[in-house]
Amino acid sequence: MAYIDYYKVLGISKTAGTEEIKKAYRKLARKFHPDLNPDDKEAHRKFQEINEAHEVLSDPEKRKKYDQYGENWQHAEQFEQARSRQQQPYGQSGPGSGFEGFGGAGFDAGGFSDFFESMFGGGGARQSRSHSRFKGRDYNAELQLNLTDAYKTHQQTITVNEKNVRITIPAGIENGQKIRLKGYGEPGVNGGPAGDLYITFSIINNTAFKRDGNNLYLTHPLPLYTALLGGEVLVDTMDGKVKLKVKPLTQNGSQIRLRDKGFPVYKKEGSFGDLYITWQVQLPTHLSEKEKEVFQQLADLKN
Amino acid sequence: MQQQLIAAKDICNVYEIEVRFFHDLQQSGLINIIEKQNVEYINEEELEDAERMIRLHKDLDLNAEGIAVICHLLEKMKQLQTDLSNLQNRLRFFEGNH
């Protein structure tokens, strides 16, 4: 646990007055305020730091204690206990009595560093008015899904703060999509409603298909003779194999569309995108003498 | 679905702000105040936004006009992030990483 130089955090001198502290805090808060930097963990961390510095330096008692012990903060408790023993009649000093006077117990000191907690105790964080809350905090979670799982509406149980929450994931969910579960966040404060739970989905493609929105794309090998003479080929789709008729003289790289064989449209039951198959004609990598002879005959025919 | 209403004065008590601030927000088109039997309420669905605006007001000393500008820019930023996410998904498609 390292000493934190709160003056350095706010970029002010040790002789800075109340107005200067406030000004420095506001300037940095405008830059790093979490509401102005959503999803930016570094800005959140920085804001906590400047908030903590402001919490200490704007409170005369805390500032006095901080200035008094400085880098010797680790001995602050011992010093104060010794002093209170000297000042109070024998037998009246209780554990932790040296830390009283910085606000009562039961305040939410969350978001403060170990250094702060160690110096001012858990009850040391006066609940500043700006950090009052009504609605509980929102929770954010990330859930990884295989593409095959995202294809079907299904249920999953996730653990949020040691509580199991069963959620229904609608088919067709997109990579990076966020869903909100109302009331599954932190309980409300002062009679306010609970926060929400936001789940961001990260879809891992465990198939040979490529997904572009609701459409799927697949490159499928096509035997040379089927491409030339036509025939039938079995092709995978997300819900099983289908038999496709291949026209004679099908070109390499040509594409066919299988209507409604793509990905389900999110929250539109029974509605699907399309599947596009790109034929990749397989040329032989080895020819027997006989085959060479026949191909030569074909070549001669063309010439 | 029935909308959940929260008395504006309850929120004001918690945050130690005046109800007038909510009126300023309403005038700037940032929140809707619903009045029923002379009591002012806000819809629970708007509570998160309202709390964000209160924090901006208290932490950064911003008035309703300043908050309106920020909310507008945050909304734009959110839209750009959604666009970026969609484009990244499309890029994955062309890069062959599925």
CSV table of C-alpha atoms in Angstrom, one decimal:
chain,number,residue,atom,x,y,z
A,1,MET,CA,0.0,0.0,0.0
A,2,ALA,CA,1.7,3.2,-1.2
A,3,TYR,CA,1.5,6.7,0.1
A,4,ILE,CA,-0.6,9.0,-2.1
A,5,ASP,CA,0.4,12.5,-2.6
A,6,TYR,CA,-3.0,14.2,-2.8
A,7,TYR,CA,-1.5,17.6,-3.6
A,8,LYS,CA,0.3,16.1,-6.6
A,9,VAL,CA,-3.0,14.4,-7.7
A,10,LEU,CA,-4.7,17.7,-7.8
A,11,GLY,CA,-1.6,19.5,-9.2
A,12,ILE,CA,-1.6,22.1,-6.4
A,13,SER,CA,1.0,23.2,-3.8
A,14,LYS,CA,0.8,22.3,-0.1
A,15,THR,CA,-0.2,25.9,0.7
A,16,ALA,CA,-3.2,25.9,-1.6
A,17,GLY,CA,-6.3,27.4,-0.1
A,18,THR,CA,-9.9,26.2,-0.2
A,19,GLU,CA,-10.8,28.0,-3.5
A,20,GLU,CA,-7.7,26.7,-5.2
A,21,ILE,CA,-8.4,23.1,-4.2
A,22,LYS,CA,-12.0,23.4,-5.4
A,23,LYS,CA,-10.8,25.0,-8.7
A,24,ALA,CA,-8.2,22.2,-9.3
A,25,TYR,CA,-10.8,19.5,-8.5
A,26,ARG,CA,-13.4,21.0,-10.8
A,27,LYS,CA,-10.9,21.3,-13.6
A,28,LEU,CA,-9.8,17.6,-13.4
A,29,ALA,CA,-13.4,16.4,-12.7
A,30,ARG,CA,-14.5,18.0,-16.0
A,31,LYS,CA,-12.0,15.9,-17.7
A,32,PHE,CA,-12.4,12.6,-16.0
A,33,HIS,CA,-15.9,12.6,-14.7
A,34,PRO,CA,-17.3,9.0,-15.2
A,35,ASP,CA,-20.5,10.4,-16.7
A,36,LEU,CA,-18.5,12.1,-19.4
A,37,ASN,CA,-16.3,9.0,-20.0
A,38,PRO,CA,-18.7,6.0,-20.1
A,39,ASP,CA,-17.0,2.6,-20.3
A,40,ASP,CA,-13.5,4.3,-19.7
A,41,LYS,CA,-12.0,2.4,-16.8
A,42,GLU,CA,-8.9,4.6,-16.8
A,43,ALA,CA,-11.0,7.8,-16.5
A,44,HIS,CA,-13.0,6.2,-13.7
A,45,ARG,CA,-9.9,5.3,-11.8
A,46,LYS,CA,-8.5,8.8,-12.3
A,47,PHE,CA,-11.8,10.3,-11.1
A,48,GLN,CA,-11.7,8.2,-8.0
A,49,GLU,CA,-8.2,9.4,-7.3
A,50,ILE,CA,-9.0,13.1,-7.7
A,51,ASN,CA,-12.3,12.6,-5.7
A,52,GLU,CA,-10.3,11.1,-2.9
A,53,ALA,CA,-7.8,13.9,-2.9
A,54,HIS,CA,-10.6,16.4,-2.8
A,55,GLU,CA,-12.3,14.5,-0.1
A,56,VAL,CA,-9.2,14.8,2.1
A,57,LEU,CA,-7.9,18.2,1.2
A,58,SER,CA,-11.3,20.0,1.3
A,59,ASP,CA,-12.0,18.7,4.8
A,60,PRO,CA,-9.9,20.7,7.3
A,61,GLU,CA,-9.7,17.9,9.8
A,62,LYS,CA,-8.7,15.3,7.3
A,63,ARG,CA,-6.3,17.6,5.7
A,64,LYS,CA,-4.7,18.4,9.1
A,65,LYS,CA,-4.2,14.8,9.8
A,66,TYR,CA,-2.9,14.1,6.4
A,67,ASP,CA,-0.4,17.0,6.5
A,68,GLN,CA,0.7,16.0,10.0
A,69,TYR,CA,1.6,12.5,9.2
A,70,GLY,CA,2.5,12.7,5.5
A,71,GLU,CA,4.6,9.8,4.5
A,72,ASN,CA,4.7,8.5,8.0
A,73,TRP,CA,1.0,7.7,7.8
A,74,GLN,CA,1.5,4.1,8.7
A,75,HIS,CA,2.4,5.2,12.2
A,76,ALA,CA,-0.6,7.6,12.5
A,77,GLU,CA,-2.7,5.1,14.4
A,78,GLN,CA,0.0,4.3,16.9
A,79,PHE,CA,0.7,8.0,17.4
A,80,GLU,CA,-3.0,8.8,17.9
A,81,GLN,CA,-3.6,5.9,20.3
A,82,ALA,CA,-0.6,6.9,22.4
A,83,ARG,CA,-1.8,10.5,22.5
A,84,SER,CA,-5.3,9.6,23.4
A,85,ARG,CA,-4.0,7.4,26.3
A,86,GLN,CA,-2.0,10.4,27.5
A,87,GLN,CA,-5.0,12.7,27.3
A,88,GLN,CA,-7.7,10.5,28.7
A,89,PRO,CA,-8.0,9.1,32.2
A,90,TYR,CA,-6.9,5.5,32.4
A,91,GLY,CA,-9.5,3.0,31.2
A,92,GLN,CA,-11.5,5.3,29.1
A,93,SER,CA,-9.8,4.9,25.8
A,94,GLY,CA,-11.4,2.3,23.5
A,95,PRO,CA,-10.2,0.6,20.4
A,96,GLY,CA,-10.1,2.9,17.4
A,97,SER,CA,-11.0,5.9,19.5
A,98,GLY,CA,-8.3,7.9,17.7
A,99,PHE,CA,-10.3,7.7,14.5
A,100,GLU,CA,-13.5,9.2,15.7
A,101,GLY,CA,-14.7,12.5,14.6
A,102,PHE,CA,-14.4,11.9,10.8
A,103,GLY,CA,-18.1,11.0,10.4
A,104,GLY,CA,-20.1,8.2,11.8
A,105,ALA,CA,-20.1,4.5,10.8
A,106,GLY,CA,-22.3,3.1,8.2
A,107,PHE,CA,-21.3,5.5,5.4
A,108,ASP,CA,-20.4,4.0,2.1
A,109,ALA,CA,-16.7,4.4,1.8
A,110,GLY,CA,-16.6,2.4,-1.5
A,111,GLY,CA,-14.2,3.7,-4.1
A,112,PHE,CA,-11.5,4.9,-1.8
A,113,SER,CA,-8.0,3.6,-1.8
A,114,ASP,CA,-6.5,1.3,0.8
A,115,PHE,CA,-4.3,4.2,1.8
A,116,PHE,CA,-7.3,6.3,2.5
A,117,GLU,CA,-9.1,3.5,4.4
A,118,SER,CA,-6.0,2.9,6.4
A,119,MET,CA,-5.6,6.5,7.4
A,120,PHE,CA,-9.2,7.5,7.9
A,121,GLY,CA,-10.9,4.2,8.5
A,122,GLY,CA,-14.0,2.7,6.9
A,123,GLY,CA,-16.2,5.4,8.5
A,124,GLY,CA,-13.8,8.1,7.6
A,125,ALA,CA,-15.4,8.8,4.2
A,126,ARG,CA,-18.0,11.4,4.8
A,127,GLN,CA,-20.7,10.8,2.3
A,128,SER,CA,-20.3,13.9,0.2
A,129,ARG,CA,-23.6,15.2,-1.2
A,130,SER,CA,-22.6,14.7,-4.8
A,131,HIS,CA,-22.1,11.0,-4.1
A,132,SER,CA,-25.5,10.4,-2.6
A,133,ARG,CA,-27.5,7.8,-4.6
A,134,PHE,CA,-31.1,6.9,-5.0
A,135,LYS,CA,-31.2,4.3,-7.8
A,136,GLY,CA,-28.8,1.5,-7.1
A,137,ARG,CA,-25.7,1.2,-9.3
A,138,ASP,CA,-25.9,-0.6,-12.6
A,139,TYR,CA,-23.9,-3.8,-13.0
A,140,ASN,CA,-22.1,-4.6,-16.2
A,141,ALA,CA,-21.2,-8.1,-17.3
A,142,GLU,CA,-19.9,-9.8,-20.4
A,143,LEU,CA,-21.2,-13.1,-21.7
A,144,GLN,CA,-19.4,-15.2,-24.3
A,145,LEU,CA,-21.6,-17.2,-26.6
A,146,ASN,CA,-20.9,-19.5,-29.4
A,147,LEU,CA,-22.5,-18.6,-32.7
A,148,THR,CA,-24.4,-21.9,-32.6
A,149,ASP,CA,-25.9,-20.9,-29.2
A,150,ALA,CA,-26.8,-17.4,-30.5
A,151,TYR,CA,-28.7,-19.1,-33.3
A,152,LYS,CA,-31.5,-20.3,-31.0
A,153,THR,CA,-33.4,-18.6,-28.2
A,154,HIS,CA,-32.2,-20.3,-25.0
A,155,GLN,CA,-31.8,-19.8,-21.3
A,156,GLN,CA,-28.7,-19.4,-19.3
A,157,THR,CA,-28.0,-19.0,-15.7
A,158,ILE,CA,-25.4,-16.4,-14.7
A,159,THR,CA,-24.1,-15.5,-11.3
A,160,VAL,CA,-24.3,-11.8,-10.3
A,161,ASN,CA,-23.0,-11.0,-6.9
A,162,GLU,CA,-23.4,-14.6,-5.7
A,163,LYS,CA,-27.0,-14.7,-6.9
A,164,ASN,CA,-28.1,-16.9,-9.8
A,165,VAL,CA,-30.0,-15.1,-12.5
A,166,ARG,CA,-31.8,-17.0,-15.2
A,167,ILE,CA,-31.9,-15.1,-18.4
A,168,THR,CA,-33.5,-15.7,-21.8
A,169,ILE,CA,-31.2,-14.9,-24.7
A,170,PRO,CA,-33.2,-14.3,-27.8
A,171,ALA,CA,-32.0,-15.9,-31.0
A,172,GLY,CA,-30.1,-13.6,-33.4
A,173,ILE,CA,-28.2,-11.6,-30.8
A,174,GLU,CA,-25.3,-9.7,-32.3
A,175,ASN,CA,-21.6,-9.6,-31.3
A,176,GLY,CA,-21.2,-6.6,-29.0
A,177,GLN,CA,-24.9,-6.2,-28.4
A,178,LYS,CA,-26.0,-5.1,-24.9
A,179,ILE,CA,-29.2,-6.1,-23.1
A,180,ARG,CA,-30.6,-4.6,-20.0
A,181,LEU,CA,-32.1,-6.6,-17.1
A,182,LYS,CA,-34.1,-4.1,-15.2
A,183,GLY,CA,-33.7,-4.2,-11.4
A,184,TYR,CA,-30.9,-6.8,-11.3
A,185,GLY,CA,-28.3,-4.2,-10.3
A,186,GLU,CA,-27.3,-2.9,-6.9
A,187,PRO,CA,-30.3,-2.4,-4.5
A,188,GLY,CA,-31.6,1.1,-4.3
A,189,VAL,CA,-30.6,3.6,-1.6
A,190,ASN,CA,-32.9,5.8,0.4
A,191,GLY,CA,-36.0,4.0,-1.0
A,192,GLY,CA,-34.9,4.3,-4.6
A,193,PRO,CA,-35.3,1.5,-7.2
A,194,ALA,CA,-32.6,-1.1,-7.8
A,195,GLY,CA,-30.0,-0.5,-10.6
A,196,ASP,CA,-30.0,-2.6,-13.8
A,197,LEU,CA,-27.8,-5.3,-15.1
A,198,TYR,CA,-26.3,-4.8,-18.5
A,199,ILE,CA,-24.9,-7.8,-20.3
A,200,THR,CA,-22.7,-7.3,-23.3
A,201,PHE,CA,-22.5,-10.4,-25.6
A,202,SER,CA,-19.3,-11.5,-27.2
A,203,ILE,CA,-20.0,-14.0,-29.9
A,204,ILE,CA,-17.4,-16.5,-30.8
A,205,ASN,CA,-17.7,-18.1,-34.2
A,206,ASN,CA,-17.4,-21.9,-33.8
A,207,THR,CA,-18.6,-22.6,-37.3
A,208,ALA,CA,-17.4,-22.4,-40.9
A,209,PHE,CA,-20.0,-19.7,-41.7
A,210,LYS,CA,-19.3,-16.0,-41.8
A,211,ARG,CA,-21.9,-13.7,-40.4
A,212,ASP,CA,-22.8,-10.3,-41.7
A,213,GLY,CA,-25.9,-9.2,-39.8
A,214,ASN,CA,-28.6,-11.7,-40.4
A,215,ASN,CA,-27.0,-13.2,-43.5
A,216,LEU,CA,-24.5,-16.1,-43.5
A,217,TYR,CA,-21.8,-16.8,-46.0
A,218,LEU,CA,-20.2,-20.1,-46.7
A,219,THR,CA,-17.5,-21.1,-49.2
A,220,HIS,CA,-18.2,-24.7,-50.3
A,221,PRO,CA,-15.9,-27.0,-52.4
A,222,LEU,CA,-17.4,-28.2,-55.7
A,223,PRO,CA,-15.9,-31.2,-57.5
A,224,LEU,CA,-14.7,-30.4,-60.9
A,225,TYR,CA,-16.9,-32.8,-62.7
A,226,THR,CA,-20.0,-31.6,-60.8
A,227,ALA,CA,-19.1,-28.1,-61.8
A,228,LEU,CA,-18.8,-29.1,-65.4
A,229,LEU,CA,-21.6,-31.6,-65.8
A,230,GLY,CA,-24.0,-30.6,-63.0
A,231,GLY,CA,-25.2,-32.7,-60.2
A,232,GLU,CA,-26.2,-32.6,-56.5
A,233,VAL,CA,-24.2,-31.5,-53.5
A,234,LEU,CA,-24.9,-31.8,-49.8
A,235,VAL,CA,-24.3,-28.5,-48.1
A,236,ASP,CA,-24.3,-27.6,-44.3
A,237,THR,CA,-26.7,-25.0,-43.0
A,238,MET,CA,-27.1,-23.9,-39.4
A,239,ASP,CA,-30.0,-26.2,-39.0
A,240,GLY,CA,-28.8,-29.3,-40.9
A,241,LYS,CA,-27.7,-30.4,-44.3
A,242,VAL,CA,-29.5,-29.5,-47.5
A,243,LYS,CA,-29.2,-31.1,-50.9
A,244,LEU,CA,-28.5,-28.6,-53.7
A,245,LYS,CA,-28.8,-29.0,-57.4
A,246,VAL,CA,-25.7,-27.7,-59.3
A,247,LYS,CA,-26.2,-26.5,-62.8
A,248,PRO,CA,-23.8,-27.8,-65.5
A,249,LEU,CA,-20.9,-25.4,-66.2
A,250,THR,CA,-21.1,-23.7,-62.8
A,251,GLN,CA,-18.3,-21.2,-62.5
A,252,ASN,CA,-15.7,-21.1,-59.8
A,253,GLY,CA,-16.5,-18.3,-57.3
A,254,SER,CA,-20.2,-18.1,-58.4
A,255,GLN,CA,-22.7,-17.6,-55.6
A,256,ILE,CA,-26.2,-18.9,-54.9
A,257,ARG,CA,-28.6,-17.7,-52.3
A,258,LEU,CA,-30.6,-19.9,-50.0
A,259,ARG,CA,-33.5,-17.9,-48.8
A,260,ASP,CA,-34.3,-17.9,-45.0
A,261,LYS,CA,-31.3,-20.2,-44.3
A,262,GLY,CA,-29.3,-17.5,-42.6
A,263,PHE,CA,-29.3,-16.2,-39.1
A,264,PRO,CA,-32.5,-15.5,-37.1
A,265,VAL,CA,-33.6,-11.9,-37.0
A,266,TYR,CA,-33.3,-10.6,-33.4
A,267,LYS,CA,-36.7,-10.7,-31.7
A,268,LYS,CA,-38.6,-11.4,-34.9
A,269,GLU,CA,-39.6,-15.0,-34.5
A,270,GLY,CA,-39.7,-17.0,-37.6
A,271,SER,CA,-37.8,-14.4,-39.6
A,272,PHE,CA,-34.4,-15.3,-41.0
A,273,GLY,CA,-31.6,-13.9,-43.1
A,274,ASP,CA,-30.3,-15.7,-46.1
A,275,LEU,CA,-27.4,-18.1,-46.7
A,276,TYR,CA,-25.0,-17.4,-49.5
A,277,ILE,CA,-22.9,-20.2,-50.9
A,278,THR,CA,-19.8,-19.5,-52.9
A,279,TRP,CA,-18.6,-22.4,-55.0
A,280,GLN,CA,-15.0,-23.2,-54.9
A,281,VAL,CA,-14.3,-25.6,-57.8
A,282,GLN,CA,-11.7,-28.2,-56.9
A,283,LEU,CA,-9.1,-28.7,-59.5
A,284,PRO,CA,-7.2,-32.0,-59.5
A,285,THR,CA,-3.8,-31.9,-57.9
A,286,HIS,CA,-2.6,-35.1,-59.6
A,287,LEU,CA,-3.5,-36.7,-62.9
A,288,SER,CA,-3.0,-40.3,-64.0
A,289,GLU,CA,-1.5,-41.0,-67.4
A,290,LYS,CA,-4.9,-42.0,-68.7
A,291,GLU,CA,-6.5,-38.8,-67.3
A,292,LYS,CA,-3.8,-36.7,-68.9
A,293,GLU,CA,-4.5,-38.4,-72.2
A,294,VAL,CA,-8.2,-37.6,-71.9
A,295,PHE,CA,-7.6,-34.0,-71.0
A,296,GLN,CA,-5.3,-33.6,-73.9
A,297,GLN,CA,-8.0,-34.9,-76.2
A,298,LEU,CA,-10.4,-32.3,-74.7
A,299,ALA,CA,-7.8,-29.6,-75.2
A,300,ASP,CA,-7.3,-30.7,-78.8
A,301,LEU,CA,-11.1,-30.6,-79.4
A,302,LYS,CA,-11.2,-27.0,-78.2
A,303,ASN,CA,-8.3,-26.0,-80.5
B,1,MET,CA,-47.1,-1.8,-18.7
B,2,GLN,CA,-47.9,0.6,-15.9
B,3,GLN,CA,-45.2,3.3,-15.5
B,4,GLN,CA,-43.5,3.6,-12.1
B,5,LEU,CA,-43.5,7.1,-10.8
B,6,ILE,CA,-41.1,8.6,-8.3
B,7,ALA,CA,-41.8,11.7,-6.4
B,8,ALA,CA,-39.4,14.5,-7.5
B,9,LYS,CA,-39.2,15.7,-3.9
B,10,ASP,CA,-37.8,12.3,-2.8
B,11,ILE,CA,-35.0,12.6,-5.2
B,12,CYS,CA,-34.4,16.2,-4.3
B,13,ASN,CA,-34.2,15.2,-0.6
B,14,VAL,CA,-31.6,12.5,-1.2
B,15,TYR,CA,-29.4,14.8,-3.4
B,16,GLU,CA,-30.1,17.9,-1.4
B,17,ILE,CA,-31.1,19.9,-4.5
B,18,GLU,CA,-34.1,22.2,-5.1
B,19,VAL,CA,-37.1,21.1,-7.2
B,20,ARG,CA,-36.4,24.1,-9.3
B,21,PHE,CA,-33.4,22.3,-10.8
B,22,PHE,CA,-35.9,19.7,-12.2
B,23,HIS,CA,-38.0,22.5,-13.6
B,24,ASP,CA,-34.9,23.8,-15.4
B,25,LEU,CA,-34.2,20.4,-16.8
B,26,GLN,CA,-37.7,20.1,-18.0
B,27,GLN,CA,-37.5,23.5,-19.7
B,28,SER,CA,-34.4,22.4,-21.5
B,29,GLY,CA,-36.3,19.3,-22.7
B,30,LEU,CA,-34.1,16.9,-20.7
B,31,ILE,CA,-36.8,15.3,-18.5
B,32,ASN,CA,-40.5,15.0,-18.2
B,33,ILE,CA,-42.2,16.0,-15.0
B,34,ILE,CA,-45.6,14.3,-14.5
B,35,GLU,CA,-48.0,16.1,-12.2
B,36,LYS,CA,-50.7,14.1,-10.4
B,37,GLN,CA,-52.8,15.7,-7.7
B,38,ASN,CA,-50.4,18.5,-7.2
B,39,VAL,CA,-47.4,16.2,-6.7
B,40,GLU,CA,-44.6,16.1,-9.2
B,41,TYR,CA,-43.2,12.8,-10.4
B,42,ILE,CA,-40.7,11.5,-12.8
B,43,ASN,CA,-40.9,8.2,-14.6
B,44,GLU,CA,-38.6,5.6,-13.2
B,45,GLU,CA,-37.3,5.0,-16.7
B,46,GLU,CA,-35.9,8.5,-16.7
B,47,LEU,CA,-34.4,8.2,-13.2
B,48,GLU,CA,-31.0,7.1,-14.4
B,49,ASP,CA,-30.7,10.1,-16.8
B,50,ALA,CA,-32.0,12.4,-14.1
B,51,GLU,CA,-29.4,11.2,-11.6
B,52,ARG,CA,-26.6,11.6,-14.2
B,53,MET,CA,-27.7,15.2,-14.7
B,54,ILE,CA,-27.8,15.8,-10.9
B,55,ARG,CA,-24.2,14.5,-10.7
B,56,LEU,CA,-23.1,16.7,-13.5
B,57,HIS,CA,-24.8,19.6,-11.9
B,58,LYS,CA,-23.2,19.0,-8.5
B,59,ASP,CA,-19.8,17.7,-9.4
B,60,LEU,CA,-19.1,20.0,-12.3
B,61,ASP,CA,-21.2,23.0,-11.3
B,62,LEU,CA,-23.1,22.9,-14.6
B,63,ASN,CA,-26.5,24.5,-15.2
B,64,ALA,CA,-29.3,22.9,-17.3
B,65,GLU,CA,-28.1,24.5,-20.5
B,66,GLY,CA,-24.6,23.0,-20.1
B,67,ILE,CA,-26.1,19.6,-19.2
B,68,ALA,CA,-28.2,19.7,-22.3
B,69,VAL,CA,-25.1,20.2,-24.5
B,70,ILE,CA,-23.4,17.4,-22.8
B,71,CYS,CA,-26.4,15.0,-23.0
B,72,HIS,CA,-26.6,15.8,-26.7
B,73,LEU,CA,-22.9,15.0,-27.2
B,74,LEU,CA,-23.1,11.9,-25.1
B,75,GLU,CA,-26.0,10.7,-27.3
B,76,LYS,CA,-24.0,11.3,-30.4
B,77,MET,CA,-21.1,9.5,-28.9
B,78,LYS,CA,-23.3,6.5,-28.1
B,79,GLN,CA,-24.6,6.4,-31.6
B,80,LEU,CA,-21.0,6.6,-33.0
B,81,GLN,CA,-20.0,3.7,-30.7
B,82,THR,CA,-22.9,1.6,-32.0
B,83,ASP,CA,-21.8,2.5,-35.6
B,84,LEU,CA,-18.2,1.6,-34.7
B,85,SER,CA,-19.3,-1.7,-33.2
B,86,ASN,CA,-21.3,-2.6,-36.3
B,87,LEU,CA,-18.4,-1.6,-38.5
B,88,GLN,CA,-16.0,-3.8,-36.4
B,89,ASN,CA,-18.3,-6.7,-36.9
B,90,ARG,CA,-18.3,-6.1,-40.7
B,91,LEU,CA,-14.5,-5.8,-40.6
B,92,ARG,CA,-14.3,-9.1,-38.9
B,93,PHE,CA,-16.3,-10.5,-41.7
B,94,PHE,CA,-13.9,-9.2,-44.4
B,95,GLU,CA,-10.8,-10.1,-42.4
B,96,GLY,CA,-11.9,-13.7,-42.3
B,97,ASN,CA,-11.9,-13.9,-38.5
B,98,HIS,CA,-15.6,-14.5,-38.7
